[in-house]
């Protein structure tokens, strides 16, 4: 056989009948010794690992290459030469981690442990989160804060780091009690609102590219910048990690005294990319005909035994795609997930397509789902009890799965915004996983983006034009003259104090001021309807509040239009106040909309109610009502009126008018409906925080079902949740 090129070697590895390993490995060693193609050689080595069992004596040469390339985790311990055994021990992570670093992971870890701050740009498969675990495992720092962009990532990281709970109290809620040593795993919002972060010894920003805004009103970016600012004021030692970027904006590395490490080509899994063009230039409906044809081809080729994640741009499209895939009859019904399916039908609706899909090993995951359910679906997928997981960017841009295959069904982020190179790399990098799939497959329906990778700005540091007014107001005492001039319209006005504008970060300051100006004009007229202080306002009081939220805070534009009018909002809030079940709200929504729209489905109704409860009731509405309460109090007192106080109503609203701790249990894996049953078997009072509730659940673990209220499935859910509490 003549000498092989890298292309020939790659083709031979893909050929299942190929068996001339002596020549292939020998040629690969020769190519490596030229030291011109290390990244390509690494890719080939990863592909060979898929067929390692066929190599025979050539495994020794393969291990030699693995060691030279720094892929030490892949060395076979029982066959190593002295040199490789020494290298593997040298690159071992802290003992508790029970893993070995590859050469670049070790470099990052040792830089951090020597006191340096690091911003890491690396592929999804690099193993960036292992470095977080290794840092925790050293027990070097007393108080560590890890900032993650989503609740789903909070849950994943909490489970991964649970084995260190003997050394750290793991805190994921902003109102949990602290201990002597704490590991805070927070979203940016919780970093800002938490009052228990007193002293930080080290902090981590995951997905740090989100520090750079993507639009004019990128409020999550604002909050991440403010979280970074809060932590950096307490501690200058940090680790920021994220997928491949071009660089950090000029001056930021120096200002933060950190090192940007770019290992964009150091991959630990290999990827095959397959392109399926979309020829139609018409509307989505036309393009979807092509997409669906490609999807059927790909799924039939993959079969029903491999884990596949499918990316869609929106929850509605993910939901519709679930129904389409079931129609392909590729996956037959099994009894594996019957208990979960039956529970979903009972709690939400008998005809929910997710309940049907789960019985076929197919599910969808998006931000509208109840948090405990989303977490459970990822767990079932990683246990191969679900084979196809259709998701939006909220899952695919952060949470690790064991997917061999990624299908990019939509080559766009929104209907009008194409996927950029950065996001494409982040999504496609989810294919394959160390020690499970050395080679992943990515199927792209449409075009691969060609744009350059981004530079990441941190506007709260650079005070660049990317910094929003809301962000600059929070650091007004630190601004230069240019920055001060940008927010002069707020600092020079006398309607609302800066402290109030800053207190309600996340609501545009101009919107607060505009409402305050209207309020001053209508102060006397509105007083009778706004002086209330009760947790349960009257119908007219609530209706007036709903009108304010619609007219001045645009609530009908939130939650994907799940609220259509102030009257509708009033009715929905009344349902929550009266403890109306999700199932009854879904039925009412479906019956009402179905009469006007014959194409409206049960699945649409479920998404609307989920959106209302997740997006509005548990997040946006309380923030808006708190702001309205503060403004009315300030202005009523200014004009000698007795003010109202909506704090009791707001705190009840965000906990769905139940004890607040029950809503927190969602994030610990216990669905709200199960928590309601638990409450009947343990003595719970309104002032119990989440730590109190967890303690009571553990103390009453054996008697939780003494009245037979819990089904067998619900008992299993509680048992699983308690393993990580």
XYZ file of C-alpha atoms in Angstrom:
725
model
C 0.000 0.000 0.000
C 1.329 3.471 -0.880
C 1.556 6.297 1.615
C -1.848 7.625 2.607
C -2.932 11.247 2.753
C -5.034 12.517 5.640
C -8.078 12.467 3.376
C -7.431 8.832 2.433
C -6.901 7.888 6.089
C -10.199 9.532 7.029
C -12.037 7.708 4.233
C -10.539 4.374 5.284
C -11.599 4.815 8.901
C -15.157 5.529 7.745
C -15.128 2.313 5.705
C -16.402 -0.443 8.009
C -14.649 -3.113 5.874
C -11.197 -1.520 6.156
C -8.674 -3.575 8.180
C -5.151 -2.504 7.134
C -4.422 -0.791 10.435
C -0.633 -1.377 10.427
C -0.122 0.820 7.389
C -2.703 3.431 8.408
C -1.319 4.024 11.899
C 2.268 4.006 10.603
C 1.391 6.614 7.974
C -0.373 8.717 10.588
C 2.714 8.687 12.833
C 4.838 9.825 9.874
C 2.444 12.692 9.170
C 2.497 13.707 12.845
C 6.310 13.714 12.903
C 6.285 16.466 10.275
C 4.560 18.687 12.881
C 2.494 20.526 10.294
C -0.990 19.062 10.753
C -1.513 18.553 14.505
C -5.195 19.546 14.437
C -5.905 17.222 11.507
C -3.949 14.389 13.119
C -5.914 14.893 16.352
C -9.156 14.640 14.364
C -7.986 11.379 12.784
C -6.921 9.925 16.143
C -10.374 10.666 17.582
C -11.957 8.874 14.637
C -9.698 5.844 15.099
C -10.799 5.603 18.736
C -14.249 4.561 17.472
C -12.580 1.390 16.094
C -9.894 0.900 18.715
C -10.902 -2.689 19.399
C -9.819 -3.605 15.836
C -6.271 -2.241 16.126
C -4.574 -5.128 17.910
C -0.879 -4.364 18.542
C -1.289 -0.986 16.823
C -2.995 0.265 19.991
C 0.487 0.985 21.404
C 1.271 3.317 18.517
C -2.130 4.929 18.898
C -1.462 5.554 22.601
C 1.863 7.096 21.631
C 0.058 9.544 19.345
C -2.594 10.225 21.989
C 0.127 11.107 24.484
C 2.033 13.308 22.026
C -1.162 15.199 21.155
C -1.998 15.790 24.810
C -5.222 13.755 24.828
C -4.252 12.029 28.081
C -7.799 11.039 29.178
C -7.913 8.631 26.226
C -4.789 6.662 27.179
C -5.401 3.005 28.094
C -4.115 2.670 31.650
C -3.382 -1.045 31.536
C -1.119 -0.858 28.464
C 0.879 2.332 29.029
C 4.619 2.625 28.775
C 6.449 4.305 31.674
C 6.609 7.650 29.860
C 2.849 7.741 29.270
C 2.052 6.533 32.802
C 4.146 9.392 34.158
C 2.427 11.911 31.878
C -0.995 10.668 32.842
C -0.252 10.981 36.553
C 1.203 14.430 35.956
C -2.012 15.568 34.283
C -4.415 13.981 36.734
C -7.127 16.296 38.038
C -7.580 16.579 41.833
C -8.234 13.132 43.308
C -11.928 13.672 44.031
C -12.610 14.398 40.361
C -11.315 10.956 39.311
C -10.416 12.192 35.825
C -7.377 13.155 33.813
C -6.911 16.534 32.139
C -5.914 16.866 28.535
C -2.928 19.139 28.042
C -4.891 22.366 27.491
C -7.274 21.767 30.379
C -4.264 21.326 32.638
C -2.770 24.576 31.386
C -5.951 26.524 32.148
C -6.366 24.876 35.566
C -2.797 25.572 36.688
C -2.940 29.198 35.508
C -6.068 29.717 37.603
C -4.666 27.948 40.655
C -1.513 30.086 40.420
C -3.693 33.163 40.916
C -4.277 34.261 37.324
C -7.677 35.193 35.930
C -8.560 33.470 32.673
C -11.062 33.988 29.856
C -11.209 30.770 27.840
C -12.397 30.482 24.239
C -12.645 26.825 23.237
C -14.924 24.357 21.412
C -17.959 22.854 23.099
C -16.210 19.494 23.444
C -13.144 20.982 25.147
C -14.295 20.102 28.670
C -14.434 23.641 30.075
C -16.783 22.717 32.928
C -14.398 19.993 34.178
C -12.067 22.828 35.146
C -14.838 24.283 37.337
C -15.223 20.931 39.087
C -11.468 20.618 39.572
C -11.286 24.079 41.151
C -14.116 23.183 43.535
C -12.443 19.846 44.340
C -9.250 21.553 45.571
C -11.193 23.137 48.484
C -8.909 26.170 48.040
C -11.654 28.815 48.104
C -14.224 29.313 50.851
C -16.868 31.078 48.782
C -17.221 30.408 45.059
C -19.857 31.915 42.786
C -20.635 30.248 39.453
C -22.855 32.323 37.147
C -24.772 30.370 34.498
C -27.227 31.782 31.930
C -30.191 29.458 32.515
C -31.982 27.525 35.232
C -31.364 24.349 33.195
C -27.614 24.883 33.597
C -28.059 25.592 37.300
C -29.711 22.211 37.661
C -27.060 20.390 35.624
C -24.147 21.925 37.508
C -25.782 21.366 40.899
C -26.067 17.645 40.144
C -22.510 17.446 38.844
C -21.043 19.164 41.915
C -23.313 17.535 44.489
C -20.539 15.141 45.542
C -18.687 18.128 47.040
C -21.598 19.038 49.323
C -19.625 17.791 52.346
C -17.193 20.655 51.828
C -19.559 23.309 50.467
C -23.159 24.242 50.971
C -24.509 24.362 47.422
C -26.830 27.352 47.084
C -29.019 27.879 44.023
C -31.745 30.144 45.460
C -31.054 33.756 46.358
C -32.851 33.455 49.710
C -31.116 30.320 51.036
C -29.150 30.525 54.255
C -25.370 30.466 53.892
C -22.794 28.328 55.722
C -19.105 28.796 56.483
C -18.155 27.504 53.025
C -20.518 28.122 50.107
C -20.794 27.281 46.442
C -23.309 29.623 44.852
C -24.685 28.443 41.494
C -26.721 31.391 40.286
C -28.197 32.964 37.193
C -27.178 36.591 36.705
C -30.525 37.780 38.084
C -29.932 35.934 41.343
C -26.431 37.319 41.718
C -27.896 40.826 41.541
C -30.797 40.226 43.927
C -28.913 38.073 46.429
C -28.000 39.723 49.701
C -26.065 36.751 51.038
C -23.007 37.114 48.786
C -20.850 38.907 51.333
C -17.357 37.715 50.512
C -16.268 36.078 47.258
C -12.936 34.269 46.894
C -13.369 33.141 43.298
C -16.056 33.433 40.646
C -16.930 31.890 37.296
C -18.896 33.335 34.366
C -20.174 30.580 32.078
C -21.057 31.455 28.467
C -19.295 34.789 28.970
C -19.946 35.882 25.386
C -23.411 36.863 26.657
C -21.737 39.882 28.282
C -21.858 41.464 24.810
C -25.337 42.762 23.840
C -27.098 41.322 20.807
C -29.740 44.061 20.530
C -30.591 47.539 21.806
C -32.783 46.195 24.623
C -30.777 43.134 25.688
C -31.766 43.187 29.354
C -30.240 39.794 30.158
C -26.921 41.171 28.909
C -27.367 44.182 31.188
C -27.985 41.929 34.150
C -24.985 39.722 33.379
C -22.778 42.809 33.198
C -24.135 44.012 36.529
C -23.595 40.576 38.056
C -20.007 40.601 36.798
C -19.522 44.119 38.196
C -20.904 43.123 41.606
C -18.615 40.089 41.836
C -15.534 41.824 40.439
C -15.813 44.569 43.082
C -15.454 41.837 45.722
C -12.936 39.569 43.997
C -10.463 40.047 41.136
C -9.859 36.317 40.622
C -12.140 34.706 38.041
C -12.587 32.167 35.258
C -14.757 33.048 32.253
C -15.524 30.352 29.732
C -17.369 30.088 26.458
C -17.362 28.741 22.917
C -15.095 30.010 20.154
C -14.852 33.789 19.771
C -12.499 35.964 17.751
C -11.328 37.920 20.785
C -12.196 40.380 23.555
C -12.598 44.068 22.771
C -9.424 46.116 23.038
C -8.355 47.195 26.498
C -10.552 44.812 28.498
C -7.874 42.183 29.182
C -5.613 44.891 30.538
C -8.383 46.557 32.544
C -9.326 43.238 34.187
C -5.763 41.892 34.405
C -6.818 38.625 32.800
C -5.528 36.321 30.064
C -7.591 35.324 27.033
C -6.706 31.742 26.126
C -7.869 30.659 22.656
C -7.846 26.930 21.972
C -10.412 27.034 19.208
C -9.130 23.958 17.377
C -8.398 21.702 20.342
C -11.271 19.244 20.143
C -11.831 16.056 22.097
C -14.479 14.666 19.755
C -14.641 14.724 15.976
C -17.570 15.842 13.847
C -19.033 14.835 10.496
C -21.067 17.563 8.802
C -23.804 16.760 6.267
C -25.573 19.482 4.292
C -29.105 19.359 2.929
C -29.876 22.465 0.851
C -33.205 24.258 1.073
C -33.912 25.368 -2.484
C -37.232 27.122 -1.899
C -37.067 30.900 -1.502
C -40.703 31.153 -0.521
C -42.465 31.260 2.832
C -41.687 28.958 5.763
C -44.504 26.625 4.787
C -42.781 25.911 1.460
C -39.348 25.542 3.020
C -40.732 23.203 5.681
C -41.835 20.764 2.974
C -38.153 20.382 2.053
C -37.023 20.337 5.670
C -39.516 17.604 6.520
C -38.407 15.506 3.559
C -34.766 15.804 4.666
C -35.752 15.060 8.258
C -37.485 11.835 7.329
C -34.441 10.731 5.304
C -31.999 11.486 8.133
C -34.074 9.973 10.946
C -34.670 6.764 9.022
C -30.934 6.497 8.332
C -30.085 7.091 12.012
C -32.646 4.579 13.250
C -34.190 4.410 16.698
C -31.163 3.456 18.800
C -29.007 6.604 18.635
C -29.470 9.787 20.662
C -30.461 12.717 18.471
C -31.041 16.376 19.328
C -32.992 18.516 16.851
C -32.647 22.308 16.947
C -35.671 24.508 16.175
C -35.884 28.266 16.441
C -39.014 28.491 18.630
C -41.082 26.461 21.109
C -44.075 26.420 18.744
C -42.004 24.942 15.912
C -40.463 22.392 18.288
C -43.944 21.419 19.399
C -45.208 21.060 15.832
C -42.141 19.052 14.856
C -42.835 16.589 17.666
C -46.205 15.826 16.065
C -44.618 15.494 12.610
C -41.967 13.028 13.806
C -44.569 10.853 15.516
C -46.354 10.759 12.176
C -43.279 9.197 10.547
C -43.829 6.044 12.678
C -40.073 5.490 12.998
C -40.261 5.005 16.773
C -42.762 2.511 18.106
C -44.610 2.900 21.387
C -42.949 1.386 24.480
C -43.874 1.016 28.137
C -40.566 2.638 29.238
C -42.013 6.095 29.985
C -45.644 5.110 30.509
C -45.798 6.397 34.087
C -44.534 9.863 33.137
C -46.865 9.990 30.144
C -49.891 9.044 32.251
C -48.959 11.625 34.874
C -48.684 14.402 32.267
C -52.085 13.479 30.840
C -53.633 13.560 34.303
C -52.043 16.834 35.417
C -52.193 18.869 32.197
C -54.347 17.383 29.420
C -55.103 13.927 28.071
C -54.326 14.987 24.481
C -50.992 16.733 25.064
C -48.659 15.657 22.260
C -45.649 15.611 24.614
C -47.331 12.876 26.676
C -47.886 10.902 23.480
C -44.358 11.570 22.200
C -42.693 10.407 25.409
C -44.315 6.984 24.962
C -42.485 6.793 21.612
C -39.156 8.007 23.018
C -39.577 11.527 21.552
C -39.809 14.783 23.504
C -39.396 18.520 23.106
C -37.606 20.885 25.491
C -37.924 24.668 25.673
C -38.063 27.514 28.175
C -41.856 27.424 28.529
C -41.909 23.979 30.153
C -42.109 23.728 33.951
C -38.510 23.588 35.189
C -38.774 20.218 36.895
C -40.215 18.663 33.746
C -37.482 20.140 31.550
C -34.835 18.745 33.873
C -36.501 15.318 33.897
C -36.616 15.172 30.091
C -32.866 15.874 29.829
C -32.198 13.155 32.409
C -34.333 10.640 30.489
C -32.545 11.567 27.259
C -29.116 11.032 28.819
C -30.307 7.652 30.108
C -31.445 6.787 26.539
C -35.058 6.454 27.662
C -35.806 9.235 25.201
C -34.019 8.998 21.849
C -35.055 12.227 20.133
C -35.060 15.569 21.931
C -36.366 18.546 19.964
C -35.225 21.793 21.518
C -34.613 25.508 21.167
C -31.443 27.440 21.963
C -32.245 27.495 25.702
C -31.077 23.880 25.923
C -28.682 23.451 23.061
C -26.435 26.403 23.915
C -25.450 25.193 27.339
C -26.660 21.882 28.733
C -24.549 18.815 27.987
C -26.246 15.728 26.580
C -25.027 12.399 25.268
C -26.242 13.085 21.718
C -24.292 11.536 18.863
C -26.417 13.390 16.325
C -27.439 17.031 16.010
C -29.982 18.031 13.383
C -30.178 21.757 12.670
C -33.740 21.879 11.361
C -33.877 25.692 11.307
C -30.773 27.456 10.020
C -31.920 30.638 11.742
C -32.390 32.124 15.219
C -35.655 33.875 14.378
C -37.794 33.954 11.268
C -35.691 36.810 9.867
C -32.296 36.275 11.541
C -29.971 33.622 10.133
C -27.682 31.528 12.329
C -24.284 33.179 12.662
C -21.017 31.233 12.669
C -20.670 31.571 16.412
C -24.111 30.120 17.203
C -23.715 27.433 14.550
C -20.447 26.261 16.136
C -22.072 26.269 19.557
C -24.982 24.123 18.382
C -23.018 21.726 16.173
C -20.440 21.261 18.938
C -23.084 19.446 20.989
C -22.670 16.343 18.819
C -20.493 13.614 20.316
C -19.304 13.296 23.891
C -16.039 12.160 25.465
C -15.924 8.406 26.145
C -19.424 7.910 24.674
C -19.211 9.088 21.068
C -15.776 9.910 19.710
C -17.390 11.038 16.452
C -20.574 13.061 16.270
C -22.793 13.842 13.286
C -24.302 17.208 12.412
C -27.032 17.440 9.781
C -27.673 20.977 8.529
C -30.885 21.796 6.677
C -29.955 24.960 4.795
C -26.713 26.910 4.628
C -23.668 26.918 6.870
C -23.068 30.517 8.008
C -19.954 32.271 6.746
C -19.753 35.316 9.030
C -16.664 35.949 11.128
C -16.609 35.054 14.802
C -17.433 37.939 17.158
C -15.308 40.081 19.416
C -16.803 40.146 22.906
C -17.306 43.505 24.543
C -17.926 43.869 28.281
C -19.679 47.226 28.242
C -19.760 47.696 32.000
C -15.954 47.624 31.846
C -15.379 49.421 28.525
C -18.279 51.898 28.998
C -18.602 51.689 25.224
C -21.607 52.646 23.126
C -22.885 49.112 23.788
C -23.576 50.057 27.408
C -27.284 50.747 27.915
C -28.582 53.683 29.922
C -29.947 51.262 32.503
C -26.513 49.679 32.920
C -24.695 53.017 33.179
C -27.147 54.271 35.796
C -26.108 51.417 38.067
C -22.486 52.623 38.031
C -23.153 56.359 37.712
C -20.560 57.219 40.375
C -17.840 55.391 38.380
C -18.449 57.006 34.970
C -16.196 59.365 33.063
C -17.597 62.615 31.640
C -18.748 60.940 28.416
C -20.641 58.290 30.363
C -22.214 60.872 32.663
C -23.431 62.894 29.684
C -25.166 59.799 28.264
C -27.393 59.461 31.344
C -27.795 63.169 32.092
C -31.508 63.041 31.218
C -31.974 60.723 34.197
C -29.549 62.259 36.661
C -30.813 65.805 36.010
C -34.543 65.077 36.438
C -36.403 65.394 39.751
C -39.424 63.160 39.133
C -37.895 59.893 40.391
C -34.686 59.377 42.385
C -31.848 57.457 40.743
C -32.037 54.911 43.561
C -35.579 53.962 42.501
C -34.608 53.656 38.820
C -31.693 51.415 39.799
C -33.799 49.341 42.172
C -35.982 48.241 39.279
C -33.228 47.292 36.864
C -34.726 45.304 33.996
C -37.508 47.827 33.438
C -36.277 50.585 31.097
C -35.747 53.765 33.146
C -37.510 55.869 30.504
C -40.627 53.715 30.951
C -40.592 54.276 34.710
C -40.248 58.032 34.200
C -43.015 58.201 31.600
C -45.368 56.346 33.939
C -44.439 58.627 36.850
C -45.229 61.718 34.750
C -48.688 60.345 33.903
C -49.194 59.341 37.535
C -48.503 62.881 38.744
C -51.217 64.199 36.401
C -53.768 61.605 37.540
C -52.718 61.321 41.176
C -56.021 62.477 42.686
C -58.177 60.614 40.183
C -56.357 57.336 40.742
C -55.967 57.487 44.519
C -59.191 55.671 45.437
C -58.259 52.689 43.254
C -54.603 52.548 44.281
C -54.458 53.012 48.059
C -54.966 49.323 48.807
C -52.513 47.181 50.810
C -54.142 43.736 50.849
C -52.799 40.533 49.304
C -56.156 40.137 47.535
C -57.207 43.391 45.792
C -60.819 43.912 44.771
C -61.923 43.322 41.188
C -61.870 47.069 40.403
C -58.484 47.600 42.080
C -56.948 44.713 40.170
C -58.565 45.854 36.939
C -57.034 49.322 37.359
C -53.614 47.780 38.037
C -53.958 45.590 34.934
C -54.791 48.628 32.814
C -51.659 50.372 34.067
C -49.529 47.331 33.258
C -50.996 47.149 29.739
C -50.877 50.873 28.940
C -47.528 51.774 30.516
C -45.517 48.536 30.790
C -46.572 46.682 27.606
C -47.474 43.379 29.275
C -49.578 42.319 26.287
C -46.328 42.176 24.276
C -44.717 39.831 26.773
C -44.997 36.074 26.901
C -45.523 35.621 23.157
C -48.898 37.322 23.333
C -50.402 35.025 25.961
C -52.328 38.041 27.316
C -54.577 39.923 24.905
C -56.037 42.741 27.041
C -56.176 44.198 30.541
C -59.461 42.382 31.085
C -57.845 39.115 30.030
C -54.917 39.725 32.388
C -57.322 40.440 35.246
C -59.169 37.190 34.585
C -55.947 35.163 34.435
C -54.594 36.635 37.672
C -57.943 35.846 39.321
C -57.514 32.231 38.217
C -54.141 32.143 39.988
C -55.556 33.786 43.110
C -58.324 31.181 43.203
C -55.838 28.299 42.805
C -57.333 27.208 39.509
C -55.423 24.169 38.270
C -53.237 24.234 35.173
C -55.487 21.606 33.620
C -58.636 23.717 34.054
C -56.866 26.832 32.746
C -55.694 24.863 29.692
C -59.200 23.529 29.017
C -60.705 27.028 29.327
C -58.062 28.489 27.010
C -58.574 25.752 24.427
C -62.382 25.934 24.479
C -62.338 29.717 24.138
C -59.817 29.908 21.270
C -61.039 26.820 19.418
C -64.403 28.470 18.788
C -62.648 31.234 16.794
C -59.803 29.232 15.266
C -60.400 25.689 14.030
C -56.625 25.103 13.735
C -56.008 25.927 17.408
C -54.771 22.832 19.277
C -54.541 21.573 22.830
C -50.765 21.898 22.494
C -51.153 25.593 21.631
C -53.321 26.109 24.715
C -50.786 24.350 26.945
C -47.973 26.565 25.664
C -50.056 29.704 26.337
C -50.739 28.736 29.961
C -47.107 27.715 30.520
C -45.963 31.020 29.021
C -48.338 32.977 31.255
C -47.224 31.211 34.422
C -43.479 31.049 33.658
C -42.901 34.348 31.879
C -45.478 36.611 33.463
C -46.671 35.373 36.862
C -43.372 34.051 38.209
C -41.141 36.720 36.639
C -42.308 39.843 34.788
C -45.546 40.766 36.583
C -44.053 40.822 40.110
C -41.193 43.060 38.927
C -43.606 45.479 37.280
C -46.001 45.572 40.244
C -43.107 46.202 42.658
C -42.079 49.170 40.516
C -45.642 50.527 40.357
C -45.930 50.141 44.130
C -42.749 52.136 44.763
C -43.764 54.901 42.349
C -47.287 55.306 43.749
C -45.933 55.408 47.301
C -43.394 58.090 46.432
C -45.825 60.327 44.521
C -48.839 59.866 46.810
C -46.713 60.869 49.803
C -45.305 63.803 47.825
C -48.856 65.124 47.424
C -49.976 64.178 50.949
C -52.129 61.192 49.980
C -52.126 57.946 51.951
C -50.237 55.470 49.734
C -50.945 51.856 48.939
C -48.546 48.957 49.406
C -48.568 46.058 46.930
C -45.717 44.052 48.424
C -48.032 41.439 49.979
C -49.941 40.979 46.717
C -46.721 40.733 44.718
C -45.040 38.159 46.948
C -48.211 36.065 46.892
C -48.469 36.395 43.117
C -44.956 35.184 42.333
C -45.572 32.092 44.492
C -49.002 31.510 42.887
C -50.693 32.355 46.219
C -49.144 29.297 47.862
C -46.276 29.102 50.387
C -43.250 30.514 48.499
C -41.012 27.517 49.184
C -43.240 25.284 47.020
C -42.298 27.192 43.878
C -38.599 26.835 44.728
C -38.910 23.040 44.880
C -39.518 23.080 41.095
C -35.821 23.786 40.617
C -34.918 20.878 42.873
C -36.813 18.538 40.558
C -40.139 18.320 42.415
C -43.106 19.480 40.285
C -45.419 22.036 41.872
C -48.376 19.629 41.804
C -46.401 17.048 43.816
C -45.231 19.743 46.247
C -48.875 20.603 46.940
C -49.472 16.988 47.966
C -46.344 16.938 50.139
C -47.578 20.055 51.921
C -50.554 18.089 53.207
C -48.273 15.594 54.954
C -45.718 17.913 56.549
C -46.304 20.844 58.857
C -45.480 23.784 56.639
C -45.995 27.415 57.499
C -45.941 30.481 55.283
C -42.597 31.728 56.602
C -40.618 28.542 55.940
C -37.792 29.141 53.497
C -36.503 26.530 51.092
C -33.955 25.175 53.605
C -36.725 24.651 56.167
C -38.899 22.854 53.626
C -36.074 20.601 52.445
C -35.282 19.675 56.043
C -38.930 18.836 56.733
C -39.162 16.702 53.579
C -36.058 14.740 54.595
C -37.291 14.310 58.169
C -40.696 13.105 56.957
C -39.409 11.126 53.985
C -40.846 7.798 55.166
C -44.258 9.220 55.999
C -44.789 11.493 52.993
C -47.295 9.086 51.504
C -49.030 8.061 54.708
C -52.418 9.080 53.295
C -51.834 7.415 49.934
C -51.875 10.774 48.149
C -48.768 10.083 46.064
C -48.680 7.743 43.107
C -45.776 5.355 42.627
C -44.382 7.664 39.928
C -44.582 10.695 42.239
C -42.731 8.821 44.967
C -39.953 7.991 42.473
C -39.712 11.674 41.486
C -39.269 12.691 45.129
C -36.659 9.982 45.729
C -34.658 11.132 42.687
C -34.871 14.780 43.743
C -33.706 14.063 47.294
C -30.474 12.522 45.948
C -29.315 16.017 44.964
C -30.720 18.005 47.890
